[in-house]
PDB file of C-alpha atoms in Angstrom:
ATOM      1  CA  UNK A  28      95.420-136.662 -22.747  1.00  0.00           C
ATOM      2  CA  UNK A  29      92.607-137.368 -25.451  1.00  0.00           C
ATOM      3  CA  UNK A  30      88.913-137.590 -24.090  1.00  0.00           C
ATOM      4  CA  UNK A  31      86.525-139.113 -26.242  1.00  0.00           C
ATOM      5  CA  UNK A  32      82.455-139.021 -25.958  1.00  0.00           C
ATOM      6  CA  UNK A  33      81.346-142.163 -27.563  1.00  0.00           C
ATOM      7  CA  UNK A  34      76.880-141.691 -28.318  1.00  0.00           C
ATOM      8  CA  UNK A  35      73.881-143.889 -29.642  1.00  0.00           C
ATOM      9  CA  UNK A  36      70.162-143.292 -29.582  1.00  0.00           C
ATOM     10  CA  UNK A  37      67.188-145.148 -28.039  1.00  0.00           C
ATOM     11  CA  UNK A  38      63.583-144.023 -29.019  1.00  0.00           C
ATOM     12  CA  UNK A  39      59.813-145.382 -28.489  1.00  0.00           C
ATOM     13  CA  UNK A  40      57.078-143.893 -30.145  1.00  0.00           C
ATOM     14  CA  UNK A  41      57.278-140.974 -27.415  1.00  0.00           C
ATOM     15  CA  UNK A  42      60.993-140.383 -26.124  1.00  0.00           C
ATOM     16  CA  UNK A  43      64.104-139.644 -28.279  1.00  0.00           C
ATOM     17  CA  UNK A  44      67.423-140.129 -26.725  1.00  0.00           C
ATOM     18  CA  UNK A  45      71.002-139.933 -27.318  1.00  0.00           C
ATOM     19  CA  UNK A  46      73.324-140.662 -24.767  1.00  0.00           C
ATOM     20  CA  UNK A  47      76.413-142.005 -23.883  1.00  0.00           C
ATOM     21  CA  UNK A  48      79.747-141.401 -21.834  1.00  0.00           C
ATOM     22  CA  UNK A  49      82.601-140.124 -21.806  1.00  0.00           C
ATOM     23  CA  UNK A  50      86.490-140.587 -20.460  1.00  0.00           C
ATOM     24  CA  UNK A  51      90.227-140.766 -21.832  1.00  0.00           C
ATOM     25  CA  UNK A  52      90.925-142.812 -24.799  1.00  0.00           C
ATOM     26  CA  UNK A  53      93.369-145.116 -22.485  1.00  0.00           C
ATOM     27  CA  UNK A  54      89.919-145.641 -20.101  1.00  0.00           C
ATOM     28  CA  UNK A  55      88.102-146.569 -23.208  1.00  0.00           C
ATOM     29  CA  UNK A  56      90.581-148.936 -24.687  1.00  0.00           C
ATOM     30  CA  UNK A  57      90.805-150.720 -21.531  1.00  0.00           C
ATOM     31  CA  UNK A  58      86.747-150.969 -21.409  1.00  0.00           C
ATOM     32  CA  UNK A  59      87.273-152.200 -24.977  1.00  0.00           C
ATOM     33  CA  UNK A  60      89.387-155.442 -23.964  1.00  0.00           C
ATOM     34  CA  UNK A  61      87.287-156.731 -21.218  1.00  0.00           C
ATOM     35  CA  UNK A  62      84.141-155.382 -22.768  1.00  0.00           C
ATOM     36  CA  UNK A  63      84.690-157.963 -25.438  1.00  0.00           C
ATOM     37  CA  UNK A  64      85.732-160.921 -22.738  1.00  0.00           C
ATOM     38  CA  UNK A  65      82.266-160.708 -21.904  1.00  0.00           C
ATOM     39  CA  UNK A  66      80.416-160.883 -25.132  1.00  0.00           C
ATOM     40  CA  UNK A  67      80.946-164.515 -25.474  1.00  0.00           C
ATOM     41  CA  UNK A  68      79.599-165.342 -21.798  1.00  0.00           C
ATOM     42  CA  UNK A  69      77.283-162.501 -21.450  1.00  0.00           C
ATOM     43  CA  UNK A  70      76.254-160.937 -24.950  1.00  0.00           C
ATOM     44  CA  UNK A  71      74.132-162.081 -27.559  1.00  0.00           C
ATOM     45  CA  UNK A  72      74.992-164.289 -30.402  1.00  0.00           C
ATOM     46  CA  UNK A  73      73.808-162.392 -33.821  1.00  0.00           C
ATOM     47  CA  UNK A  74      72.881-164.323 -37.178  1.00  0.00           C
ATOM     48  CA  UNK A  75      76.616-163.791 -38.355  1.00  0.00           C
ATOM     49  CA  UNK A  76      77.848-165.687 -35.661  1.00  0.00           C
ATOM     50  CA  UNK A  77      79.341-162.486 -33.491  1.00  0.00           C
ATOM     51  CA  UNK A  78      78.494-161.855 -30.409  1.00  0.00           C
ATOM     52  CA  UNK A  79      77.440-158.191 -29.259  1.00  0.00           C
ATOM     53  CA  UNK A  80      76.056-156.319 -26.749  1.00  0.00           C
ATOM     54  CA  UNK A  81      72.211-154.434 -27.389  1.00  0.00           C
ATOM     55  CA  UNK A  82      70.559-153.048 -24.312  1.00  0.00           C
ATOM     56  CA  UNK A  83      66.839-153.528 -26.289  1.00  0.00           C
ATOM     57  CA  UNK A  84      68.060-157.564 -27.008  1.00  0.00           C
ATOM     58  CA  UNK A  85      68.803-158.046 -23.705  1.00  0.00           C
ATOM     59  CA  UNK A  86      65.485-156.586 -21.878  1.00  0.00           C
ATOM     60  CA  UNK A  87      63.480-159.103 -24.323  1.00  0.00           C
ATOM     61  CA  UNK A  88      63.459-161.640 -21.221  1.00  0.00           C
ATOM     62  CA  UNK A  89      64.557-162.277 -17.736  1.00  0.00           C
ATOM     63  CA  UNK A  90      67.672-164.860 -18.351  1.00  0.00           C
ATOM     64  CA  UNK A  91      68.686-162.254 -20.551  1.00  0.00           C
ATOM     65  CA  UNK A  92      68.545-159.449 -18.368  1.00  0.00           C
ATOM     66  CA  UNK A  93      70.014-161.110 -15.250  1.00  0.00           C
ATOM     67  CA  UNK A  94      73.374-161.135 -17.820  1.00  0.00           C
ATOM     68  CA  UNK A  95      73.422-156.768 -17.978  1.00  0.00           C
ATOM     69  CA  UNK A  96      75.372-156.743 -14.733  1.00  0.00           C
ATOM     70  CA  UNK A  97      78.876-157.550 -15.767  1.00  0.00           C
ATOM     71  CA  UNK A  98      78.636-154.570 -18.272  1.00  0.00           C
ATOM     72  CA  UNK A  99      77.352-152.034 -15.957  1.00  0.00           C
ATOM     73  CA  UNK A 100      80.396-152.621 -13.606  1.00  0.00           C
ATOM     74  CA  UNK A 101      82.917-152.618 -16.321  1.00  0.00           C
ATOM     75  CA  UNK A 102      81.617-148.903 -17.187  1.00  0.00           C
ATOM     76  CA  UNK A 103      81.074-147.898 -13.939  1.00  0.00           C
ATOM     77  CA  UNK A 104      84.559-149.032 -12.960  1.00  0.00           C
ATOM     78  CA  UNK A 105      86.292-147.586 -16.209  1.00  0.00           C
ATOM     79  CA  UNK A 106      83.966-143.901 -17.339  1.00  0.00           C
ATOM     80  CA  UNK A 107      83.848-141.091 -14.943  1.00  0.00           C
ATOM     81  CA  UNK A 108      80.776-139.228 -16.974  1.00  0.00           C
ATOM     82  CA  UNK A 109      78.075-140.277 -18.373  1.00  0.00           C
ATOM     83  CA  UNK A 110      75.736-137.969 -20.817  1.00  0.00           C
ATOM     84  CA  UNK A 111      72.334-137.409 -21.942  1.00  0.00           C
ATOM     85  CA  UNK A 112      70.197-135.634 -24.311  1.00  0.00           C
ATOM     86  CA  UNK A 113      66.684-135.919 -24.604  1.00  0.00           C
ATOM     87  CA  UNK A 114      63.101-134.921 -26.381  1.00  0.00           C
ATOM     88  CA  UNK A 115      59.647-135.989 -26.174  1.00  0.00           C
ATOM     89  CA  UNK A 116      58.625-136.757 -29.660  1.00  0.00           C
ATOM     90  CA  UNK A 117      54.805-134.533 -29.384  1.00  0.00           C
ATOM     91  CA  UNK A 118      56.803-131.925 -28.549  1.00  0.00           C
ATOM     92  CA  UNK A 119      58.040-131.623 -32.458  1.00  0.00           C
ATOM     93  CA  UNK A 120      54.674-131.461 -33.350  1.00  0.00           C
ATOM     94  CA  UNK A 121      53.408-128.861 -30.522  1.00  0.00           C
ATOM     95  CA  UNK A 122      57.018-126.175 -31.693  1.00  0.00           C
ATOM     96  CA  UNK A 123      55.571-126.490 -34.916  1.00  0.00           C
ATOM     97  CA  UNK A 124      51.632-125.728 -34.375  1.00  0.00           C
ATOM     98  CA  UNK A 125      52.475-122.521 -33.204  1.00  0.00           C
ATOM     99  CA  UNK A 126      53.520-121.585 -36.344  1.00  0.00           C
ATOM    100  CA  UNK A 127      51.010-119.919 -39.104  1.00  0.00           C
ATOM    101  CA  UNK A 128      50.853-117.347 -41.838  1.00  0.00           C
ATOM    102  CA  UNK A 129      47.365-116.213 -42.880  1.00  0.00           C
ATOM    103  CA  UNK A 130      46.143-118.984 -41.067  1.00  0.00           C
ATOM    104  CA  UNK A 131      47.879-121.793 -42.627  1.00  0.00           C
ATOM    105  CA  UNK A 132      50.456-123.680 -40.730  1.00  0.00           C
ATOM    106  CA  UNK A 133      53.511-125.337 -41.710  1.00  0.00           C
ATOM    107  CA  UNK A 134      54.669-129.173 -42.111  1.00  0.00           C
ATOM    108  CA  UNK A 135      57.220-130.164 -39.894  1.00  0.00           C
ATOM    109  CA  UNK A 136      60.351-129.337 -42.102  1.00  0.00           C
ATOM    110  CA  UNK A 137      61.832-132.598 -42.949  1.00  0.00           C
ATOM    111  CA  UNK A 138      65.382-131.402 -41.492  1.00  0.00           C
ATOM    112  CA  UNK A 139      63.354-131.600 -38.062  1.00  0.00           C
ATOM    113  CA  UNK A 140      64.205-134.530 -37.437  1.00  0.00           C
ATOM    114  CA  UNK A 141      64.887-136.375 -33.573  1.00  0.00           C
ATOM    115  CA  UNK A 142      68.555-136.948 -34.267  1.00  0.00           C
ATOM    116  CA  UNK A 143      69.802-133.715 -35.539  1.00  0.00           C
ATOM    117  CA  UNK A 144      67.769-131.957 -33.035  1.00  0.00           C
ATOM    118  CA  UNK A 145      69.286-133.823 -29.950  1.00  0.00           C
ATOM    119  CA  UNK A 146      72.769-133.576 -31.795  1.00  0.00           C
ATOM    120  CA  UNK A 147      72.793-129.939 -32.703  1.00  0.00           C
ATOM    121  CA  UNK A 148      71.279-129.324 -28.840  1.00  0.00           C
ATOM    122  CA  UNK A 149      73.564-131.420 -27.221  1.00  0.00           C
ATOM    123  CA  UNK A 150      76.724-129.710 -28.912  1.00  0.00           C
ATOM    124  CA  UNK A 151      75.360-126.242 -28.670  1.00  0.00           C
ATOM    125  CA  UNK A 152      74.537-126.465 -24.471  1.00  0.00           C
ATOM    126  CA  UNK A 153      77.651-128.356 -23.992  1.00  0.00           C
ATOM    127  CA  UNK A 154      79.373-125.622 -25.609  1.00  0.00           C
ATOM    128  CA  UNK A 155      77.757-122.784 -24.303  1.00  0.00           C
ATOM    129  CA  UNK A 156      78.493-124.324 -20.970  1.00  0.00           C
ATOM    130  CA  UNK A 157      82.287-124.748 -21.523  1.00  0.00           C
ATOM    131  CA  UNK A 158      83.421-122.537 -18.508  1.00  0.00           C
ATOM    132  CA  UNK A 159      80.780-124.680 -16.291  1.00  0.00           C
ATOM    133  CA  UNK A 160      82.158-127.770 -17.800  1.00  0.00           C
ATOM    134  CA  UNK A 161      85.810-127.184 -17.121  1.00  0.00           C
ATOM    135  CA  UNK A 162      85.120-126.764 -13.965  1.00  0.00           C
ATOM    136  CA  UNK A 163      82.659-130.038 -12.859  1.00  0.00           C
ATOM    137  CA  UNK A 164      83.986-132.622 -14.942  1.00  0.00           C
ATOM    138  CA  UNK A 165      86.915-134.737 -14.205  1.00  0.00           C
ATOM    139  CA  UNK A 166      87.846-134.370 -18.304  1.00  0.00           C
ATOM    140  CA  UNK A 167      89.875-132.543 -20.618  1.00  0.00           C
ATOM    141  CA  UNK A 168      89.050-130.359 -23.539  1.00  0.00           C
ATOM    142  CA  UNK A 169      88.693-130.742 -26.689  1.00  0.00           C
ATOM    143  CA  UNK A 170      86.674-134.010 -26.881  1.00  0.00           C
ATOM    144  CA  UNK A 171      86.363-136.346 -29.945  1.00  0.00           C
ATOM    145  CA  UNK A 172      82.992-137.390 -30.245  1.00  0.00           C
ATOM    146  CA  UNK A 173      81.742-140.481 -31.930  1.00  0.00           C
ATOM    147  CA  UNK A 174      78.496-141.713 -33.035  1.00  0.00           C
ATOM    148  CA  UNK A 175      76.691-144.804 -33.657  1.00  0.00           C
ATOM    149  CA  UNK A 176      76.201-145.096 -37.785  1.00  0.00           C
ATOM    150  CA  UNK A 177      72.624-142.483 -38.387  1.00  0.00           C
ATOM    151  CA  UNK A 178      71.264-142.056 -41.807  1.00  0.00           C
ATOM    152  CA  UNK A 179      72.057-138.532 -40.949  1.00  0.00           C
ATOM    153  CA  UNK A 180      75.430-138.707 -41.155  1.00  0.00           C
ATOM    154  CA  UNK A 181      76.279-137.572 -44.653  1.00  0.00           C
ATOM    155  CA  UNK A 182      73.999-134.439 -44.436  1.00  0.00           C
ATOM    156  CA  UNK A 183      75.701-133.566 -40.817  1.00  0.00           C
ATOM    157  CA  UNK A 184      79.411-134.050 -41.892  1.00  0.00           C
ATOM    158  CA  UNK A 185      78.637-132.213 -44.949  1.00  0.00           C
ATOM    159  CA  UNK A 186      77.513-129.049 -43.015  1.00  0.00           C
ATOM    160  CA  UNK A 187      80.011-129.526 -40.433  1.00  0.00           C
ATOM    161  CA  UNK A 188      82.492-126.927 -41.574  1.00  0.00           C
ATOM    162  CA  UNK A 189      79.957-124.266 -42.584  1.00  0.00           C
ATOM    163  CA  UNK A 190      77.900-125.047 -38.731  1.00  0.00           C
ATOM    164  CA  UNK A 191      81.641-125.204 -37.081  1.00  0.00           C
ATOM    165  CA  UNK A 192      82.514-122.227 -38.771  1.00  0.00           C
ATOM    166  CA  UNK A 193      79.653-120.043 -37.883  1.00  0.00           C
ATOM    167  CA  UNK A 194      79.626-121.501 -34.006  1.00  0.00           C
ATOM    168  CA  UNK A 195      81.336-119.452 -31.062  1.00  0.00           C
ATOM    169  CA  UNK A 196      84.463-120.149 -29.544  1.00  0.00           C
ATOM    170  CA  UNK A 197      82.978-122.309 -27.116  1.00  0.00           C
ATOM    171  CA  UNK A 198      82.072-124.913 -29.758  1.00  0.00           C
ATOM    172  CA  UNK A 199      85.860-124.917 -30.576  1.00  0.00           C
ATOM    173  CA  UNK A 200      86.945-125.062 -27.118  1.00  0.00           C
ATOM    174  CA  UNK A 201      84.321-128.432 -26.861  1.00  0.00           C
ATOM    175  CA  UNK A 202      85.178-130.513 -29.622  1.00  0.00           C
ATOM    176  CA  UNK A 203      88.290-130.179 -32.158  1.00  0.00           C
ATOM    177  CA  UNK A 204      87.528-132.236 -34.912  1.00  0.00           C
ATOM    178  CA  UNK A 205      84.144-132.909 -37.208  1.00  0.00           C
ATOM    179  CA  UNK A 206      82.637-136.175 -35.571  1.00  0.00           C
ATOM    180  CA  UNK A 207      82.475-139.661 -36.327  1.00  0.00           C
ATOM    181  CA  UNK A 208      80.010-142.045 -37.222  1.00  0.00           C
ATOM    182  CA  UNK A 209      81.087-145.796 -36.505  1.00  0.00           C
ATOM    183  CA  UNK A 210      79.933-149.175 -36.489  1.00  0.00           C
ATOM    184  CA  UNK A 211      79.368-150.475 -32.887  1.00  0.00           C
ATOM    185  CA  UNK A 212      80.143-153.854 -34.113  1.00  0.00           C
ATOM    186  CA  UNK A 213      84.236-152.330 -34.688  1.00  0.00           C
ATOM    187  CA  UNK A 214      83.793-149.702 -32.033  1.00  0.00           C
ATOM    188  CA  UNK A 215      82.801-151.717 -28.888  1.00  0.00           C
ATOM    189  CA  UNK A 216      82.351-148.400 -26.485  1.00  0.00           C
ATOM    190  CA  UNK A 217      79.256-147.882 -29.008  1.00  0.00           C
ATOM    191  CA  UNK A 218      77.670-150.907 -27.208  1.00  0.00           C
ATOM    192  CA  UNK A 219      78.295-149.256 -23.766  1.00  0.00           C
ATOM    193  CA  UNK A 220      76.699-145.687 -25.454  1.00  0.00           C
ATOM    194  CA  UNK A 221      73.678-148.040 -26.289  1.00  0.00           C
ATOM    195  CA  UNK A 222      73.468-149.309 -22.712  1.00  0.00           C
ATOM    196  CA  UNK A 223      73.171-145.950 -21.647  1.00  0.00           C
ATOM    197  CA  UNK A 224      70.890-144.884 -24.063  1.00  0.00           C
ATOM    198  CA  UNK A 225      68.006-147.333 -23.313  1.00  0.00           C
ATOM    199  CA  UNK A 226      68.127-146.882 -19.526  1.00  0.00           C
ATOM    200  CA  UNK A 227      67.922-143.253 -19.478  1.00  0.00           C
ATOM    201  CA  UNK A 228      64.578-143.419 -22.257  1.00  0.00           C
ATOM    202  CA  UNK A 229      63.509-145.913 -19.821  1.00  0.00           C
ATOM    203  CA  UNK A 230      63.485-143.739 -16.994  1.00  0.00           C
ATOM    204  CA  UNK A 231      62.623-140.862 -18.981  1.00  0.00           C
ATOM    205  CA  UNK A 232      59.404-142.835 -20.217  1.00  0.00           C
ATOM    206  CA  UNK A 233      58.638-143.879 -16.775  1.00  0.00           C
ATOM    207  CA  UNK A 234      59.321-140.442 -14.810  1.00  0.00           C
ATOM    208  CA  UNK A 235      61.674-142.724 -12.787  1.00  0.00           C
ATOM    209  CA  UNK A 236      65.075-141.577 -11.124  1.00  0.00           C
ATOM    210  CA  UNK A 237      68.088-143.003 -11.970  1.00  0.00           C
ATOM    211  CA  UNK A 238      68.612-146.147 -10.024  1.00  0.00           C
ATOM    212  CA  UNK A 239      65.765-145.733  -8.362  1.00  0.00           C
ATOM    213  CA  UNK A 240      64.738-149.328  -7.653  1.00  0.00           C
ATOM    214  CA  UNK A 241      67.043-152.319  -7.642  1.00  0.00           C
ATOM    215  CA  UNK A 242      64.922-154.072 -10.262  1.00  0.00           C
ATOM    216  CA  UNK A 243      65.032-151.173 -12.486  1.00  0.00           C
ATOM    217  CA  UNK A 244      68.888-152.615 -13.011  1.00  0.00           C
ATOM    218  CA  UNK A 245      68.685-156.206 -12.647  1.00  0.00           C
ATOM    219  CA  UNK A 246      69.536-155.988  -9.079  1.00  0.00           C
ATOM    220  CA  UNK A 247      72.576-153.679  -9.688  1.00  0.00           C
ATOM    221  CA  UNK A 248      73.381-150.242  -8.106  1.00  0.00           C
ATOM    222  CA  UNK A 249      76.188-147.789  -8.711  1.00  0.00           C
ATOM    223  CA  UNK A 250      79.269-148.756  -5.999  1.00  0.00           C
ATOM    224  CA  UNK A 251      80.987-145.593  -7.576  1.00  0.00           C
ATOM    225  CA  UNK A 252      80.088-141.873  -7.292  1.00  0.00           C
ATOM    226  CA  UNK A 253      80.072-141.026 -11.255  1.00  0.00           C
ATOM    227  CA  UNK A 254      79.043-137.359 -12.565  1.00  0.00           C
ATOM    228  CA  UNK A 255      76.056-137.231 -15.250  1.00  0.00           C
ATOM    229  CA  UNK A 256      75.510-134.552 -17.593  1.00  0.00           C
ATOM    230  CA  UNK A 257      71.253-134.288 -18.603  1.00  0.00           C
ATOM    231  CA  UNK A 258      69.898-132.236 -20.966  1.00  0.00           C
ATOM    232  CA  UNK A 259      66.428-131.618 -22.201  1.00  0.00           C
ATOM    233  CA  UNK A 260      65.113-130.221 -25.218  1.00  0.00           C
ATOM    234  CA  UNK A 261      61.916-128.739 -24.362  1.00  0.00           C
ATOM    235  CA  UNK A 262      59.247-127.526 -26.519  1.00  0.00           C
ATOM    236  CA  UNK A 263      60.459-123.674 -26.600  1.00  0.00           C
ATOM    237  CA  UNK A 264      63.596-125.138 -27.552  1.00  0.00           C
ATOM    238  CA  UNK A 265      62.318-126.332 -30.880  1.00  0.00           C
ATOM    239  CA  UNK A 266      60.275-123.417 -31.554  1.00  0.00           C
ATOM    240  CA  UNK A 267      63.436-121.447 -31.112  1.00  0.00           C
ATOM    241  CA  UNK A 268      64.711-123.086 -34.246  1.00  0.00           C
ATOM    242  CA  UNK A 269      61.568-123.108 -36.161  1.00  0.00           C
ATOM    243  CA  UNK A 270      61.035-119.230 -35.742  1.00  0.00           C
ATOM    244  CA  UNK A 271      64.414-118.818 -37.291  1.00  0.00           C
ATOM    245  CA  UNK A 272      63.890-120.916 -39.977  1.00  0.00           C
ATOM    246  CA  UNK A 273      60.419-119.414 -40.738  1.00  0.00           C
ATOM    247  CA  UNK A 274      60.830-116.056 -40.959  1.00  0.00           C
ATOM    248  CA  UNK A 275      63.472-116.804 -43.616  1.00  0.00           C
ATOM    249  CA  UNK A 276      60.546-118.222 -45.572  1.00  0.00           C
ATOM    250  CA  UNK A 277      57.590-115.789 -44.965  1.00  0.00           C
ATOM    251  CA  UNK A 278      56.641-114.346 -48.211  1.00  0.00           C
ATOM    252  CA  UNK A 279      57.404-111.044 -48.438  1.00  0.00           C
ATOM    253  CA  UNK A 280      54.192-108.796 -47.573  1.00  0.00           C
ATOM    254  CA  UNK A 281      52.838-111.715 -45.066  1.00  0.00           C
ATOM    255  CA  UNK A 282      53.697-112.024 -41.227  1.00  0.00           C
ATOM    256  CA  UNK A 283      54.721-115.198 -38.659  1.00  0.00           C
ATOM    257  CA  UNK A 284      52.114-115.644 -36.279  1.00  0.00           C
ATOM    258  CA  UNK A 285      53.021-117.531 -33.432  1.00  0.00           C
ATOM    259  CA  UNK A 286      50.727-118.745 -30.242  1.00  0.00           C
ATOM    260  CA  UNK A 287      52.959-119.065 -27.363  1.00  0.00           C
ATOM    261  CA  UNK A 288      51.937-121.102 -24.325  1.00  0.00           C
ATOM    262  CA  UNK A 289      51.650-119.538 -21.153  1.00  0.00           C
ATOM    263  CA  UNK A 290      54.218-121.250 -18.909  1.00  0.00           C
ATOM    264  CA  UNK A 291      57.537-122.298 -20.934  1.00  0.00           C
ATOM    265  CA  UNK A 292      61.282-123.649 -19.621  1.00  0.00           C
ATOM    266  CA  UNK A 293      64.525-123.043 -21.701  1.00  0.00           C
ATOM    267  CA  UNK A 294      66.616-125.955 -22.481  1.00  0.00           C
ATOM    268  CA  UNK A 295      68.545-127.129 -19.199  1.00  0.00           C
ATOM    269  CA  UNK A 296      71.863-128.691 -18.602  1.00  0.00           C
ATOM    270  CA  UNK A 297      71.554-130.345 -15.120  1.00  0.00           C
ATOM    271  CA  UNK A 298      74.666-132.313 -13.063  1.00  0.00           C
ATOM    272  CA  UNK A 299      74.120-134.937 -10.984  1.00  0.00           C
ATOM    273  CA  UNK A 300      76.262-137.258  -8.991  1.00  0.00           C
ATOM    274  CA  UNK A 301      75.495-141.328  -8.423  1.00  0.00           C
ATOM    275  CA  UNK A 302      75.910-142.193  -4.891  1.00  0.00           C
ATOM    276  CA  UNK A 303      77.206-145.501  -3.311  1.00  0.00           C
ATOM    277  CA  UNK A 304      75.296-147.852  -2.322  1.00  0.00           C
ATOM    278  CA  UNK A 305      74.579-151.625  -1.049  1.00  0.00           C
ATOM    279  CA  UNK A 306      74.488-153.480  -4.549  1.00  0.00           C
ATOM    280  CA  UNK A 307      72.793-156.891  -5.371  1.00  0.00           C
ATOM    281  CA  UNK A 308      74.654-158.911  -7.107  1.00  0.00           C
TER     282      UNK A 308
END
């Protein structure tokens, strides 16, 4: 059976996200079909005259929002995992003013950027958590993995074999093929990885927990116990990166200096499990 991991982003001017789900490619096609019953009734109607699914459109009012429900229990009732990677924005900037040689520091490199950081973390936990992994979720290995269309994409599929090829065996065991970058328009799970994405900035942003409050969702709460897979990038994270990429550009005779804060995390992968409960409908 083929699992596939469909992702988008969400970002403010302080969280970056990239989330999404995943299940078997029969469970998505399924989603697909009614997923696009809804649109019509429940979407929003776009200047070409389609209508589509975009969890930022549909928070713009009430009326609008009151319509999310429908959606929610189509992926709660079709995905069994849902998956999240996250960043606070400041913390690019704080990785990198640790950084200095003979008292000058560094611009952020312009490869630093919130996508590729959440996509090369995401891959690389997942990865080096395979053994946990096969073990939690209710999936199968490898997974395809699809993206929503990033202006990233040609400079990540055109180091894919060289980063694939230099990763562990984990990374193989994770995902088989170089990943995809799609338009959510044609690839209708996309719209569900966008749903996704904006609630978990959302609670991110607000230090909230997931399905906290019964507004938070419209009035809707999970009926279904559904795993979730949450990952932070943390400050020490980044610097880990940075440092390597530094020292490759030191000039020779000068030294890295780097001022390390006193209390620092390493990047977690946390599991958590939705729980029944009454719903509003």
């Amino acid at each position: 059976m083929v699992f596939q991991a469909f992702l988008d982003d969400s970002a403010d001017d302080s969280i970056y996200v990239l989330a999404g789900h995943i299940a078997s490619a029969e469970q998505w096609a399924a989603l697909a079909v009614e997923w696009e019953r809804l649109l019509p009734k429940y979407g929003v109607l776009s200047k070409d005259g389609q209508y589509h699914f975009k969890m930022s459109e549909m928070a713009q009012n009430q009326e609008r929002l009151a319509r999310i429900g429908p959606f929610f229990r189509l992926i709660e009732d079709h995905i069994p995992v849902t998956l999240s990677c996250w960043l606070k924005l400041d913390d690019l900037q704080k990785a990198n003013a640790r950084f200095q040689v003979k008292g000058q520091s560094f611009p952020l490199p312009s490869e630093i950027k919130p996508f590729r950081v959440a996509f090369r973390a995401l891959l690389n936990t997942l990865a080096d958590s395979i053994d946990i992994l096969k073990e939690e979720l209710p999936i199968e290995f490898p997974i395809e993995f699809y993206f929503d269309e990033q202006s990233e994409k040609s400079e990540i599929l055109s180091g894919w074999d060289r980063y694939f090829k230099g990763s562990g065996e984990g990374l193989r065991q994770l995902i088989g093929a170089a990943p995809r970058f799609e338009d959510d328009r044609r690839f209708l799970p996309l719209q569900a990885a966008d749903f996704q994405a904006w609630w978990v900035r959302k609670w991110r942003k607000d230090d909230t927990p997931e399905w906290g409050e019964p507004s938070d969702m419209a009035g809707y709460r999970p009926r279904k116990e559904r795993t979730a897979v949450d990952i932070q990038v943390r400050e020490r994270d980044i610097a880990d990166v940075l440092r390597s990429m530094y020292l490759k550009r030191v000039p020779q005779g000068s030294q890295l200096f780097e001022q390390v804060p006193h209390d620092e995390f390493s990047l977690s992968l946390n599991f958590s499990m939705t729980k029944s409960d009454d719903s509003i409908d």
